[in-house]
Each structure stands twice: as structure tokens, then as C-alpha cells.
CSV table of C-alpha atoms in Angstrom, one decimal:
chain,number,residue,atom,x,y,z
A,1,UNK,CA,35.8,16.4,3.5
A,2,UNK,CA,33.7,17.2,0.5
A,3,UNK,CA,35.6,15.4,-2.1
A,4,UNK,CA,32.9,13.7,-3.9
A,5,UNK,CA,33.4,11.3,-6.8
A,6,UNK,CA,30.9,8.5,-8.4
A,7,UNK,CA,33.5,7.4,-10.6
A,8,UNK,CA,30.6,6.5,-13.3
A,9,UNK,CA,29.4,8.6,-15.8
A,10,UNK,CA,26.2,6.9,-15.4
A,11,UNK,CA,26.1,9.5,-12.1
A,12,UNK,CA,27.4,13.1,-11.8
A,13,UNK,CA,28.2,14.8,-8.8
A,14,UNK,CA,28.7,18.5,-7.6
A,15,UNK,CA,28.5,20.8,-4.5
A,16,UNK,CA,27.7,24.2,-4.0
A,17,UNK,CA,26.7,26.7,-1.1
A,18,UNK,CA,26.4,23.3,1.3
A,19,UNK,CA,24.0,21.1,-1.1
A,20,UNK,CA,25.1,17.8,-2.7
A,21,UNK,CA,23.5,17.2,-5.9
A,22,UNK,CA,23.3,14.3,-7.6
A,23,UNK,CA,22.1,14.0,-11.5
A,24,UNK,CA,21.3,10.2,-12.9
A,25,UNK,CA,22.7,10.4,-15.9
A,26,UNK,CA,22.0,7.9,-18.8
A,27,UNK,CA,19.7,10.5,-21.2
A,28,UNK,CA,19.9,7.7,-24.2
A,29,UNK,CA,17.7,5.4,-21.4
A,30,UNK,CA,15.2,8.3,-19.2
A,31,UNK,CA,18.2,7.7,-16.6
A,32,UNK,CA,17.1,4.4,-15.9
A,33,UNK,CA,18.8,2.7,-13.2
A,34,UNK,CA,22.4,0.9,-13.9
A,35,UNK,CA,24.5,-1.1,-11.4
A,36,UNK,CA,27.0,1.6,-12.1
A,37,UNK,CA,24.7,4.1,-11.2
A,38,UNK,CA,23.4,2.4,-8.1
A,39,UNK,CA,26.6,1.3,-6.6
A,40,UNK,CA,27.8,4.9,-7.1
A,41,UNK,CA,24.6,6.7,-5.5
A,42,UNK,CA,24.9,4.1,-2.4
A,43,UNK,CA,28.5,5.3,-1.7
A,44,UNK,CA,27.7,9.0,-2.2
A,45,UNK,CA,24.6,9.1,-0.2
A,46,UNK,CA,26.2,7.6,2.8
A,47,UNK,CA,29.7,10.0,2.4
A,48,UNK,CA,27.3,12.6,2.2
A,49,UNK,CA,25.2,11.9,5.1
A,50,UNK,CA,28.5,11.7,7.3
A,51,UNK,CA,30.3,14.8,5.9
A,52,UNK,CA,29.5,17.8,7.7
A,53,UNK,CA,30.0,20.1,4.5
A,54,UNK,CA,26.9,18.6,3.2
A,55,UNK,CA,23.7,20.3,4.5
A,56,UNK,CA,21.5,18.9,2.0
A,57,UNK,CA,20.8,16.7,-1.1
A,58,UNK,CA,19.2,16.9,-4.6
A,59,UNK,CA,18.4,14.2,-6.8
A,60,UNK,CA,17.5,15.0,-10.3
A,61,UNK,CA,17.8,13.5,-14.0
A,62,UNK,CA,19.6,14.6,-17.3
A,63,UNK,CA,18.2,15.2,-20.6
A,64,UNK,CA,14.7,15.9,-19.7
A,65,UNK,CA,13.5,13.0,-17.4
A,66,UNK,CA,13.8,12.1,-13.5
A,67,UNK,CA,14.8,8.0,-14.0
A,68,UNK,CA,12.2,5.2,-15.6
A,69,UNK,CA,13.4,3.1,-13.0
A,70,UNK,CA,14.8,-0.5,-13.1
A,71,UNK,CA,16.7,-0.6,-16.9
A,72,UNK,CA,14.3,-3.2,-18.3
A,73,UNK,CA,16.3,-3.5,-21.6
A,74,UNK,CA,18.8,-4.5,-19.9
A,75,UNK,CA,17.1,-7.2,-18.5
A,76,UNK,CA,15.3,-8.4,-21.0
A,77,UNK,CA,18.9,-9.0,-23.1
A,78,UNK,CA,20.4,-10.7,-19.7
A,79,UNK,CA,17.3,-13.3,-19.4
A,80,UNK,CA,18.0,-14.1,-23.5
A,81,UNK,CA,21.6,-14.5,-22.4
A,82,UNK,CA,20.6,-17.0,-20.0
A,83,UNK,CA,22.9,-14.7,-17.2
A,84,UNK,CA,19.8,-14.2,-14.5
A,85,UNK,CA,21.7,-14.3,-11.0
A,86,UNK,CA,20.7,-16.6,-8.1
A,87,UNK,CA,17.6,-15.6,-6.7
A,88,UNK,CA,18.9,-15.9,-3.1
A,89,UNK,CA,21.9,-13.7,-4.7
A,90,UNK,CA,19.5,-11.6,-6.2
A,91,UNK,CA,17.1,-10.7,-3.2
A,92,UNK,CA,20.5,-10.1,-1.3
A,93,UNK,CA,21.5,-7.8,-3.6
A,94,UNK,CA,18.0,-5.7,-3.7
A,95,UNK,CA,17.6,-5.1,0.1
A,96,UNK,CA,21.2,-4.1,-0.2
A,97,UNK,CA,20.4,-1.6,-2.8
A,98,UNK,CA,17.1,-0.7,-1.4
A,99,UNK,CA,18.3,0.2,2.3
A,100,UNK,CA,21.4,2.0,0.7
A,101,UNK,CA,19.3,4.6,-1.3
A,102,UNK,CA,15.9,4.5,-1.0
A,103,UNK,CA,16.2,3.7,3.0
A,104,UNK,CA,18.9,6.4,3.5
A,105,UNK,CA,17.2,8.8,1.3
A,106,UNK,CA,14.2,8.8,4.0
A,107,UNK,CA,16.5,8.1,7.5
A,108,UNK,CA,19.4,10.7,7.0
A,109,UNK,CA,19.6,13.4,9.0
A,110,UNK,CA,20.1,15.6,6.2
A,111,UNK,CA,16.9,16.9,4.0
A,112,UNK,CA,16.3,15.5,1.0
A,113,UNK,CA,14.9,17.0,-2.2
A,114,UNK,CA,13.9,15.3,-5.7
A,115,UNK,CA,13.9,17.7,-8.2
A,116,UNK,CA,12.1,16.0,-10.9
A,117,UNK,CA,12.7,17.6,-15.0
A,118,UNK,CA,10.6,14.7,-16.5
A,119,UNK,CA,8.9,11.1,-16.1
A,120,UNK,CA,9.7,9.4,-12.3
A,121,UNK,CA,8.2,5.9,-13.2
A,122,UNK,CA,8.7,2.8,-11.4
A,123,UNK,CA,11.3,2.4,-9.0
A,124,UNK,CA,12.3,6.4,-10.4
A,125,UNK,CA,9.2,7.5,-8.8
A,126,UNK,CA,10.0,4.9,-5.5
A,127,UNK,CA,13.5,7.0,-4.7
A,128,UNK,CA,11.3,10.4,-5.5
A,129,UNK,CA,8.9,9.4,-3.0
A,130,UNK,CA,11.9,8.2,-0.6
A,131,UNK,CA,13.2,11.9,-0.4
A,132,UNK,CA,11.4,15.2,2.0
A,133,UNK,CA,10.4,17.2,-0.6
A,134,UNK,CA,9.9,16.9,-4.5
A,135,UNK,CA,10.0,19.6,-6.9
A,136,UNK,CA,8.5,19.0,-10.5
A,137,UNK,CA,8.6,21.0,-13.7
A,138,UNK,CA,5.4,21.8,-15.0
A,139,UNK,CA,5.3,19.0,-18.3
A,140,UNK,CA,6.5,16.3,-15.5
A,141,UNK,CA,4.7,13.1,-14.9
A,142,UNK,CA,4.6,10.1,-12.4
A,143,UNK,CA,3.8,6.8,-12.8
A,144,UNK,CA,4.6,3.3,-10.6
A,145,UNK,CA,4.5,1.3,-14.2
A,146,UNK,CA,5.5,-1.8,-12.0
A,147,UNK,CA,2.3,-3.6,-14.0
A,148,UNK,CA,3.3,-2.4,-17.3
A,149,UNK,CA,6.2,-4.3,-16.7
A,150,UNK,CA,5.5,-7.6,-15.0
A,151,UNK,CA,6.9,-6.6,-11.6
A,152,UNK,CA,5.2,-5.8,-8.1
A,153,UNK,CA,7.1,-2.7,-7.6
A,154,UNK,CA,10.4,-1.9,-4.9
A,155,UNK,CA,12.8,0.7,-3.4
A,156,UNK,CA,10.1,1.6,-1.1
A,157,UNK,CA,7.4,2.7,-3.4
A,158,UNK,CA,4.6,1.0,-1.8
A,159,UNK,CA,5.7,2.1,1.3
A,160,UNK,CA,6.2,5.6,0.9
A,161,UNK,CA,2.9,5.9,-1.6
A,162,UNK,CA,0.6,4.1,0.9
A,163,UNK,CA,1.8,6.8,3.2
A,164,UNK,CA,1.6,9.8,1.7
A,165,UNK,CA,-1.5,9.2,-0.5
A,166,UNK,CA,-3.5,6.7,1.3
A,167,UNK,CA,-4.5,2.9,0.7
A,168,UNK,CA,-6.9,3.4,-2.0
A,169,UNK,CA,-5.2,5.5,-4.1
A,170,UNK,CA,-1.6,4.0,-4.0
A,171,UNK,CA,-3.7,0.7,-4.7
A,172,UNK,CA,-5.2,2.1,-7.6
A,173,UNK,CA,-1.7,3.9,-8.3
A,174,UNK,CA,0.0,0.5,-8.6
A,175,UNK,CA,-3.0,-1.6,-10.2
A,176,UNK,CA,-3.3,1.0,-13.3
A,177,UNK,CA,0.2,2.0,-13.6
A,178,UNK,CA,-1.6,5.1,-15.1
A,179,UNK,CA,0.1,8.6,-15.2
A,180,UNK,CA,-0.2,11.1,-12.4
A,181,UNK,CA,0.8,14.8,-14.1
A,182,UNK,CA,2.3,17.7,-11.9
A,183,UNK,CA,-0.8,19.2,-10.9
A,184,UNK,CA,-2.3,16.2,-9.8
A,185,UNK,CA,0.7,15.4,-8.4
A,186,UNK,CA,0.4,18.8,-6.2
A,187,UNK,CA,-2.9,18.2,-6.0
A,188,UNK,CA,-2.6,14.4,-4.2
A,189,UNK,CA,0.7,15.9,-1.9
A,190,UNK,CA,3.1,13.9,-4.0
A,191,UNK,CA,4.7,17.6,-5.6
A,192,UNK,CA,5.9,19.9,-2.8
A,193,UNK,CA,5.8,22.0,-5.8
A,194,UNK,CA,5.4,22.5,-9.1
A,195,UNK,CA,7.2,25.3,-11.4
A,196,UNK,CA,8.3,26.3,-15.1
A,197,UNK,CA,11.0,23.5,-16.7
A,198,UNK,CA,13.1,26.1,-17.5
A,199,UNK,CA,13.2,27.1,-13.2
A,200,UNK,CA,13.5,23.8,-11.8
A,201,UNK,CA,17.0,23.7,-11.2
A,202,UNK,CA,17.3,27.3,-10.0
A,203,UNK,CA,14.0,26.4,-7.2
A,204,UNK,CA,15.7,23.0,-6.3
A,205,UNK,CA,19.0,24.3,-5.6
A,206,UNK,CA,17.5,27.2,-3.8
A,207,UNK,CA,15.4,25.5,-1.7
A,208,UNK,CA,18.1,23.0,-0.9
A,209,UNK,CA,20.9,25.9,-0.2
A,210,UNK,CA,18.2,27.6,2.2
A,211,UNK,CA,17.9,23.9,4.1
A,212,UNK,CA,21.1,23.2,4.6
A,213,UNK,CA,22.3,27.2,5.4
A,214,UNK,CA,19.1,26.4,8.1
A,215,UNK,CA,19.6,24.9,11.9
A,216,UNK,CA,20.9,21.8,11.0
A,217,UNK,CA,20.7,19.3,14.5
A,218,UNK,CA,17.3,21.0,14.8
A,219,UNK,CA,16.2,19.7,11.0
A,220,UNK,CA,18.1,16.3,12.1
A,221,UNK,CA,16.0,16.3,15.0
A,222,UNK,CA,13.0,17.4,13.0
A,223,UNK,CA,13.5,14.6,10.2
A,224,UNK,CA,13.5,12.3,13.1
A,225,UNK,CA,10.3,13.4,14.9
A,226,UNK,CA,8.1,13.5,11.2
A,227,UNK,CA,9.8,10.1,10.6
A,228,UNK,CA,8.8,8.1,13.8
A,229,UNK,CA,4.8,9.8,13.1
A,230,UNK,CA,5.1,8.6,9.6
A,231,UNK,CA,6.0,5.0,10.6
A,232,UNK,CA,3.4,4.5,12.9
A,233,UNK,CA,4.8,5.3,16.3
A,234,UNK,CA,2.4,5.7,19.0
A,235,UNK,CA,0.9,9.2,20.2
A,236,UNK,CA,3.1,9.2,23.5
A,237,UNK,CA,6.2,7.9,21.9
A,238,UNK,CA,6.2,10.8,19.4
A,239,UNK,CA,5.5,13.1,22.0
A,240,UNK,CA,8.4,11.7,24.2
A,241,UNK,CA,10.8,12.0,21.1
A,242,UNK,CA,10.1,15.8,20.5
A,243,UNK,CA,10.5,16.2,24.4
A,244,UNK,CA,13.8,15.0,24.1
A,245,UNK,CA,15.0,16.5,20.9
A,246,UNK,CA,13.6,20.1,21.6
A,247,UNK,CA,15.2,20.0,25.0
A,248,UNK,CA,18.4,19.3,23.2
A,249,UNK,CA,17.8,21.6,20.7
A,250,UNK,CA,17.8,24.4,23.6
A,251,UNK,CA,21.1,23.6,24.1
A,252,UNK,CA,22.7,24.5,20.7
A,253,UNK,CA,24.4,27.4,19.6
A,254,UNK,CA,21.9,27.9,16.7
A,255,UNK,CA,19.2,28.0,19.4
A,256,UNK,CA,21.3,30.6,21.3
A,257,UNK,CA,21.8,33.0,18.6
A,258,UNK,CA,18.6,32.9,17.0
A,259,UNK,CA,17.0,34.0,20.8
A,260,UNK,CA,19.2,36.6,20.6
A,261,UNK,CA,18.5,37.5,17.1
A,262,UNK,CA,14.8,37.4,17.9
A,263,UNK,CA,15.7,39.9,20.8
A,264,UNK,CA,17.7,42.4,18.8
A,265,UNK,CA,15.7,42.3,15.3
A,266,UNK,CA,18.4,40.7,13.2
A,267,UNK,CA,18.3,37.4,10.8
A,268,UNK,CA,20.0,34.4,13.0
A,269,UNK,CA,23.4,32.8,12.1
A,270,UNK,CA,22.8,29.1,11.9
A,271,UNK,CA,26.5,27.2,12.3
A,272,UNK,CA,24.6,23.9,12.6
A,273,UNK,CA,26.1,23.1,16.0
């Protein structure tokens, strides 16, 4: 398969050593989010997430910055044109676009790594928070800017935030709108980690090559166990997942050979099957 296109130049994508990555690109705007750009990183997510070429994804932003989120601009001139869509059409249209990135982001089977150059802010910092891990250059910054703006946030951020951070401080996160920088960002457990600008391609795509070269039903399995704890399943239901996937994961070839690695001193060969 493997024959990825966006067919937007709001949205680039390439592939190498098994890892899709995907760069929002509208520079002139912080990469904020188009309809282009959104329809286009729907389609791709989901034709990555079936194709098994694809062991893993990057997200990241041109010129300098991750996305500023929802292209505000643009709304503001479609409001003075008196072209602001149905509101039924409208809410439609969001859960639509919400559940096809931001939802798939966190539910693939397939990790998922944000590799962030520049400012996340506002539904930018929602589909960050969507993905496994996040990666920030060192002069990064996150902020949900949702009250800056008028708006009560979406794609997930309150969600994921509330989650990883805690009540309090994603309240206060939301409330303020204030900016977060990479080491507080590390700090919190927002920032897998944090490196030099000038190395945060280079780390993303390395970490992301070494994912998807890894045992790929086991991390499937794995995204799925951490998943179910993060939404709230109960202590016994988690438990009774793992049972099942690790049991199945002892029937794999990657599980075979790397026994047998183990047992003659040599680096497995992971064929993700």
C-alpha cells in the first residue's frame, strides 16, 4: 500500500523506515487549522492506521510552530460575510472532524508521536495531547488559548488534559489560557521530552522508526491496555484485557523469536505478526 497523498498543500506527507509523517503546513498562519488540512489529515490517518507498511506516526508543524489551532481569521472574515453554517450542520461537522483526528490519534493501534517545533495552542495543543508521546524543542510553548478566543475549547483537549495533568491544573490551564514552556511542559508530563530545535526532527523520527521497527500486535495490544486504564475502566476489567492480550501475544512470531533471542544472546527480529 503506502501510497500516501493529501492532495493539499495545506498538508504534506512522507514515509520512511515504516513511519508516516505528517507536517501541517500553512507557515504564513502557525499552521493553523484549514478545512483543507483537516479533511486531508482525516483521510491519511485512517489509510495509515489500516496499511500495514505504516508502523507509526509523526505529527509536526512547518516554519517554526506545531498549529495555533482553529484558523480564527478565517472566521472572523466568514462571520463579516454573513457565511456562518447551520449550527446543527456545524456540530455535525465537528464530531466528524474530532473523532477522525483527535479520536483516531488516541484509538489506533499504531503509536503516535507529536513532535512539536513551536507554539501548540488551542485545538494545536488538543491533537498534541491526542497522540502517545510528544516531543518539544527546547524554545516550544503550549497553551489551550480557548479563552483568549471566545471559545470553550475541542478536539479532545479537555479530555486528554484533565487526564494527564489532573482537574486543577487543566482547569486552571483552560481558565488562564496562560503559556506552559517545554520544561514545565516536561515537568507537568505533558513533554515526553524535550531537546535542541535544531534535533527535533532527527529524535522524532528516531523514536518513531524504533516504534514501529518494535513488536507491533504487542504495542496494538499495549495502546489498548493503557487506553482502557486511562478511560476509567475498572481494576478487574483492565486486568482481564491484559490477560487476554498477553496470552495472545504468546502466540506471535515476534514473541517466538525474541524467546529465542533472549536464549542465544542476540537482538530479536520483530516482523510485527
Amino acid at each position: 500500500m503506502t501510497n500516501l497523498h493529501s492532495d493539499t498543500d495545506d498538508l504534506l506527507a512522507s514515509v520512511a523506515d515504516g513511519v508516516l509523517t505528517l507536517t501541517l503546513n500553512r507557515p504564513a498562519a502557525r499552521n493553523a487549522l484549514s478545512r483543507a488540512m483537516l479533511d486531508a489529515l482525516a483521510r491519511l490517518l485512517a489509510e495509515a492506521e489500516a496499511d500495514p507498511a505504516i508502523g507509526a506516526i509523526v505529527i509536526t508543524g512547518a516554519g517554526g510552530a506545531f498549529c495555533a489551532g482553529g484558523d480564527v481569521k478565517g472566521m472572523a472574515q466568514r462571520n463579516d460575510a454573513g457565511e456562518a453554517e447551520p449550527m446543527d450542520q456545524a456540530i455535525a461537522r465537528q464530531r466528524r472532524n474530532q473523532r477522525a483526528v483527535a479520536g483516531r490519534l488516541h484509538t489506533m493501534p499504531k503509536p503516535t508521536i507529536a513532535a512539536i517545533p513551536g507554539a501548540a495552542a488551542g485545538a494545536g495543543l488538543s491533537i498534541a495531547l491526542a497522540c502517545d508521546l510528544r516531543v518539544m524543542a527546547e524554545p516550544a510553548f503550549m497553551t489551550t488559548a480557548f479563552a483568549r478566543v471566545g471559545f470553550s475549547g475541542d478536539y479532545g483537549g479537555t479530555y486528554f488534559l484533565t487526564k494527564l495533568v489532573g482537574a486543577a491544573k487543566a482547569r486552571e490551564m483552560y481558565f488562564l489560557s496562560d503559556r506552559v514552556d517545554a520544561a514545565e511542559a516536561l515537568r507537568l508530563g505533558l513533554a515526553s521530552r524535550v531537546v535542541p530545535a535544531e534535533a527535533l526532527a532527527a529524535e522524532a523520527q528516531a523514536l518513531a522508526a524504533r516504534l514501529a521497527a518494535g513488536p507491533r500486535v504487542a504495542l496494538a495490544y499495549m495502546k489498548e491496555n493503557l487506553n482502557r486504564a486511562f478511560s476509567g475502566g475498572d481494576m478487574d476489567d483492565c486486568l482481564d484485557l491484559e490477560a487476554t492480550h498477553h496470552v495472545h501475544c504468546g502466540l506471535t512470531d515476534d514473541h517466538k523469536d525474541a524467546a529465542k533471542a533472549f536464549v542465544e544472546k542476540r537482538p530479536p527480529v520483530f516482523r510485527g505478526r
